[in-house]
C-alpha cells in the first residue's frame, strides 16, 4: 500500500478528483471537490492536502486534510475529511494509514491537534481520537467532533 499526496504529485489530480467525487459528491457539490483539489496544487500553504491510498495502480481509498469540514467549529483546524476505504479492503486498518499521514502532515504544519467530524462511534477512537463535542453543519445536520494530539 502506498499513500499519494496529490499536492506533491499533481499528476494524480484528475484521478483524485474523479475518485473523491465518486465517493463523496452529489450533483450539487461536485465542483467543491474539484476546485479544492485543483487549488491545493498551487497553494503555498500546507492546507489543503488530499491523499489517495493505492494498491499498485488501483485507488482503494482517500482522505483530505482541510481547514474546515463544513462544520460550525471554525475555531478548530485542521480537519481530516472524506476518509474512505473500498469495502473489499476494509478490516485491514488501511484507514489508519490515511489517518497517520494526515496526523503527520498536521504536525509538520505546526498544528498541535487534528480534528474530524463523524457519526461513526468506535472507529476513530481506535486510532487515538477523543470525542470533544457536537458541531453543526450548514444543511441542518449535526456531527460528533473528535480530536487527536499531534505533538507532545
mmCIF file of C-alpha atoms in Angstrom:
data_model
loop_
_atom_site.group_PDB
_atom_site.id
_atom_site.type_symbol
_atom_site.label_atom_id
_atom_site.label_comp_id
_atom_site.label_asym_id
_atom_site.label_seq_id
_atom_site.Cartn_x
_atom_site.Cartn_y
_atom_site.Cartn_z
ATOM 1 C CA UNK A 1 0.000 0.000 0.000
ATOM 2 C CA UNK A 2 1.202 3.476 -0.837
ATOM 3 C CA UNK A 3 -0.180 6.905 0.063
ATOM 4 C CA UNK A 4 -0.014 9.552 -2.632
ATOM 5 C CA UNK A 5 -0.170 13.222 -1.678
ATOM 6 C CA UNK A 6 -1.942 14.906 -4.575
ATOM 7 C CA UNK A 7 -0.309 18.213 -3.622
ATOM 8 C CA UNK A 8 3.131 16.627 -4.044
ATOM 9 C CA UNK A 9 2.088 14.529 -7.052
ATOM 10 C CA UNK A 10 -0.102 16.767 -9.231
ATOM 11 C CA UNK A 11 -0.181 14.170 -11.987
ATOM 12 C CA UNK A 12 -2.718 12.341 -9.781
ATOM 13 C CA UNK A 13 -5.083 15.332 -9.554
ATOM 14 C CA UNK A 14 -7.561 14.196 -12.224
ATOM 15 C CA UNK A 15 -7.766 10.674 -10.814
ATOM 16 C CA UNK A 16 -8.142 12.082 -7.288
ATOM 17 C CA UNK A 17 -10.958 14.398 -8.333
ATOM 18 C CA UNK A 18 -12.867 11.632 -10.094
ATOM 19 C CA UNK A 19 -12.380 9.153 -7.261
ATOM 20 C CA UNK A 20 -13.227 11.515 -4.405
ATOM 21 C CA UNK A 21 -16.253 12.876 -6.265
ATOM 22 C CA UNK A 22 -17.452 9.304 -6.837
ATOM 23 C CA UNK A 23 -17.328 8.624 -3.083
ATOM 24 C CA UNK A 24 -18.429 11.937 -1.563
ATOM 25 C CA UNK A 25 -20.028 14.310 -4.056
ATOM 26 C CA UNK A 26 -23.572 14.840 -5.203
ATOM 27 C CA UNK A 27 -24.523 16.576 -8.452
ATOM 28 C CA UNK A 28 -24.894 19.782 -6.432
ATOM 29 C CA UNK A 29 -21.390 19.808 -4.922
ATOM 30 C CA UNK A 30 -19.097 18.126 -7.463
ATOM 31 C CA UNK A 31 -17.230 21.380 -8.059
ATOM 32 C CA UNK A 32 -16.387 21.778 -4.361
ATOM 33 C CA UNK A 33 -14.021 18.815 -4.574
ATOM 34 C CA UNK A 34 -12.624 19.678 -7.999
ATOM 35 C CA UNK A 35 -11.955 23.299 -7.048
ATOM 36 C CA UNK A 36 -10.385 22.411 -3.703
ATOM 37 C CA UNK A 37 -8.130 19.715 -5.147
ATOM 38 C CA UNK A 38 -7.015 21.805 -8.118
ATOM 39 C CA UNK A 39 -6.234 24.817 -5.936
ATOM 40 C CA UNK A 40 -4.279 22.788 -3.385
ATOM 41 C CA UNK A 41 -1.747 22.108 -6.150
ATOM 42 C CA UNK A 42 -0.571 25.713 -6.288
ATOM 43 C CA UNK A 43 -1.275 26.876 -2.754
ATOM 44 C CA UNK A 44 1.863 27.830 -0.815
ATOM 45 C CA UNK A 45 0.001 26.937 2.390
ATOM 46 C CA UNK A 46 0.288 23.438 3.925
ATOM 47 C CA UNK A 47 -3.502 23.042 3.643
ATOM 48 C CA UNK A 48 -5.452 21.641 1.977
ATOM 49 C CA UNK A 49 -3.951 18.239 1.282
ATOM 50 C CA UNK A 50 -5.622 15.324 -0.482
ATOM 51 C CA UNK A 51 -4.461 11.740 -0.300
ATOM 52 C CA UNK A 52 -5.023 8.598 -2.332
ATOM 53 C CA UNK A 53 -4.342 5.151 -0.917
ATOM 54 C CA UNK A 54 -3.016 2.941 -3.693
ATOM 55 C CA UNK A 55 -2.729 -0.816 -4.085
ATOM 56 C CA UNK A 56 -0.361 -0.852 -7.037
ATOM 57 C CA UNK A 57 -2.070 1.363 -9.611
ATOM 58 C CA UNK A 58 -5.541 0.904 -8.093
ATOM 59 C CA UNK A 59 -7.038 3.596 -5.843
ATOM 60 C CA UNK A 60 -8.523 1.876 -2.808
ATOM 61 C CA UNK A 61 -9.096 4.842 -0.503
ATOM 62 C CA UNK A 62 -8.843 8.561 0.068
ATOM 63 C CA UNK A 63 -8.797 11.321 2.650
ATOM 64 C CA UNK A 64 -8.388 15.059 2.857
ATOM 65 C CA UNK A 65 -6.742 17.464 5.270
ATOM 66 C CA UNK A 66 -8.643 20.762 5.223
ATOM 67 C CA UNK A 67 -9.201 23.937 7.212
ATOM 68 C CA UNK A 68 -12.912 23.244 7.821
ATOM 69 C CA UNK A 69 -15.179 20.272 7.120
ATOM 70 C CA UNK A 70 -18.406 22.257 6.693
ATOM 71 C CA UNK A 71 -18.905 22.406 10.465
ATOM 72 C CA UNK A 72 -19.681 25.198 12.916
ATOM 73 C CA UNK A 73 -16.442 24.863 14.906
ATOM 74 C CA UNK A 74 -14.368 27.130 12.699
ATOM 75 C CA UNK A 75 -12.103 27.812 15.676
ATOM 76 C CA UNK A 76 -10.719 24.284 15.279
ATOM 77 C CA UNK A 77 -8.400 23.159 12.460
ATOM 78 C CA UNK A 78 -7.121 21.276 10.561
ATOM 79 C CA UNK A 79 -9.691 18.591 9.865
ATOM 80 C CA UNK A 80 -9.244 15.178 8.322
ATOM 81 C CA UNK A 81 -12.164 14.623 5.960
ATOM 82 C CA UNK A 82 -13.501 12.357 3.229
ATOM 83 C CA UNK A 83 -11.910 9.228 4.704
ATOM 84 C CA UNK A 84 -12.956 6.258 2.597
ATOM 85 C CA UNK A 85 -11.679 2.711 2.068
ATOM 86 C CA UNK A 86 -13.145 0.428 -0.593
ATOM 87 C CA UNK A 87 -15.353 -2.215 1.002
ATOM 88 C CA UNK A 88 -13.244 -5.186 -0.112
ATOM 89 C CA UNK A 89 -10.193 -3.612 1.580
ATOM 90 C CA UNK A 90 -11.847 -2.860 4.911
ATOM 91 C CA UNK A 91 -10.865 -4.674 8.079
ATOM 92 C CA UNK A 92 -7.106 -4.361 7.496
ATOM 93 C CA UNK A 93 -6.525 -0.989 9.215
ATOM 94 C CA UNK A 94 -5.858 0.772 5.887
ATOM 95 C CA UNK A 95 -7.855 3.753 7.112
ATOM 96 C CA UNK A 96 -5.240 4.101 9.842
ATOM 97 C CA UNK A 97 -2.597 4.676 7.159
ATOM 98 C CA UNK A 98 -4.512 7.695 5.870
ATOM 99 C CA UNK A 99 -5.159 8.980 9.392
ATOM 100 C CA UNK A 100 -1.468 8.678 10.288
ATOM 101 C CA UNK A 101 -0.460 10.562 7.138
ATOM 102 C CA UNK A 102 -2.904 13.355 7.944
ATOM 103 C CA UNK A 103 -1.652 13.417 11.524
ATOM 104 C CA UNK A 104 1.999 13.574 10.386
ATOM 105 C CA UNK A 105 1.278 16.408 7.949
ATOM 106 C CA UNK A 106 -0.668 18.223 10.662
ATOM 107 C CA UNK A 107 2.364 18.013 12.929
ATOM 108 C CA UNK A 108 4.716 19.168 10.142
ATOM 109 C CA UNK A 109 2.386 22.132 9.612
ATOM 110 C CA UNK A 110 2.903 23.114 13.256
ATOM 111 C CA UNK A 111 -0.583 22.201 14.489
ATOM 112 C CA UNK A 112 -0.929 20.501 17.867
ATOM 113 C CA UNK A 113 -4.263 18.772 17.157
ATOM 114 C CA UNK A 114 -6.124 17.158 14.279
ATOM 115 C CA UNK A 115 -9.929 17.153 14.209
ATOM 116 C CA UNK A 116 -12.660 15.221 12.460
ATOM 117 C CA UNK A 117 -16.422 15.155 12.425
ATOM 118 C CA UNK A 118 -18.349 11.939 12.007
ATOM 119 C CA UNK A 119 -21.357 9.933 13.048
ATOM 120 C CA UNK A 120 -19.255 6.765 13.381
ATOM 121 C CA UNK A 121 -18.829 5.797 17.014
ATOM 122 C CA UNK A 122 -15.995 3.453 17.918
ATOM 123 C CA UNK A 123 -13.891 3.567 14.754
ATOM 124 C CA UNK A 124 -11.777 6.682 15.225
ATOM 125 C CA UNK A 125 -11.339 6.071 18.946
ATOM 126 C CA UNK A 126 -9.208 3.031 17.994
ATOM 127 C CA UNK A 127 -6.702 5.453 16.486
ATOM 128 C CA UNK A 128 -6.409 7.836 19.418
ATOM 129 C CA UNK A 129 -9.204 10.280 18.603
ATOM 130 C CA UNK A 130 -11.290 11.528 21.534
ATOM 131 C CA UNK A 131 -14.825 12.861 21.391
ATOM 132 C CA UNK A 132 -14.869 16.577 22.298
ATOM 133 C CA UNK A 133 -18.375 17.741 21.419
ATOM 134 C CA UNK A 134 -21.013 18.332 18.783
ATOM 135 C CA UNK A 135 -20.802 20.556 15.727
ATOM 136 C CA UNK A 136 -23.460 21.736 13.299
ATOM 137 C CA UNK A 137 -23.496 21.668 9.500
ATOM 138 C CA UNK A 138 -24.920 24.372 7.202
ATOM 139 C CA UNK A 139 -27.532 21.931 5.892
ATOM 140 C CA UNK A 140 -29.004 21.405 9.359
ATOM 141 C CA UNK A 141 -27.343 18.160 10.470
ATOM 142 C CA UNK A 142 -25.020 17.743 13.414
ATOM 143 C CA UNK A 143 -21.942 15.548 13.887
ATOM 144 C CA UNK A 144 -19.714 14.359 16.665
ATOM 145 C CA UNK A 145 -16.327 16.119 16.781
ATOM 146 C CA UNK A 146 -13.144 14.254 17.635
ATOM 147 C CA UNK A 147 -9.598 15.415 18.311
ATOM 148 C CA UNK A 148 -6.178 13.788 18.487
ATOM 149 C CA UNK A 149 -2.890 15.327 19.641
ATOM 150 C CA UNK A 150 -0.154 15.503 17.035
ATOM 151 C CA UNK A 151 2.615 16.832 19.274
ATOM 152 C CA UNK A 152 3.971 16.165 22.723
#
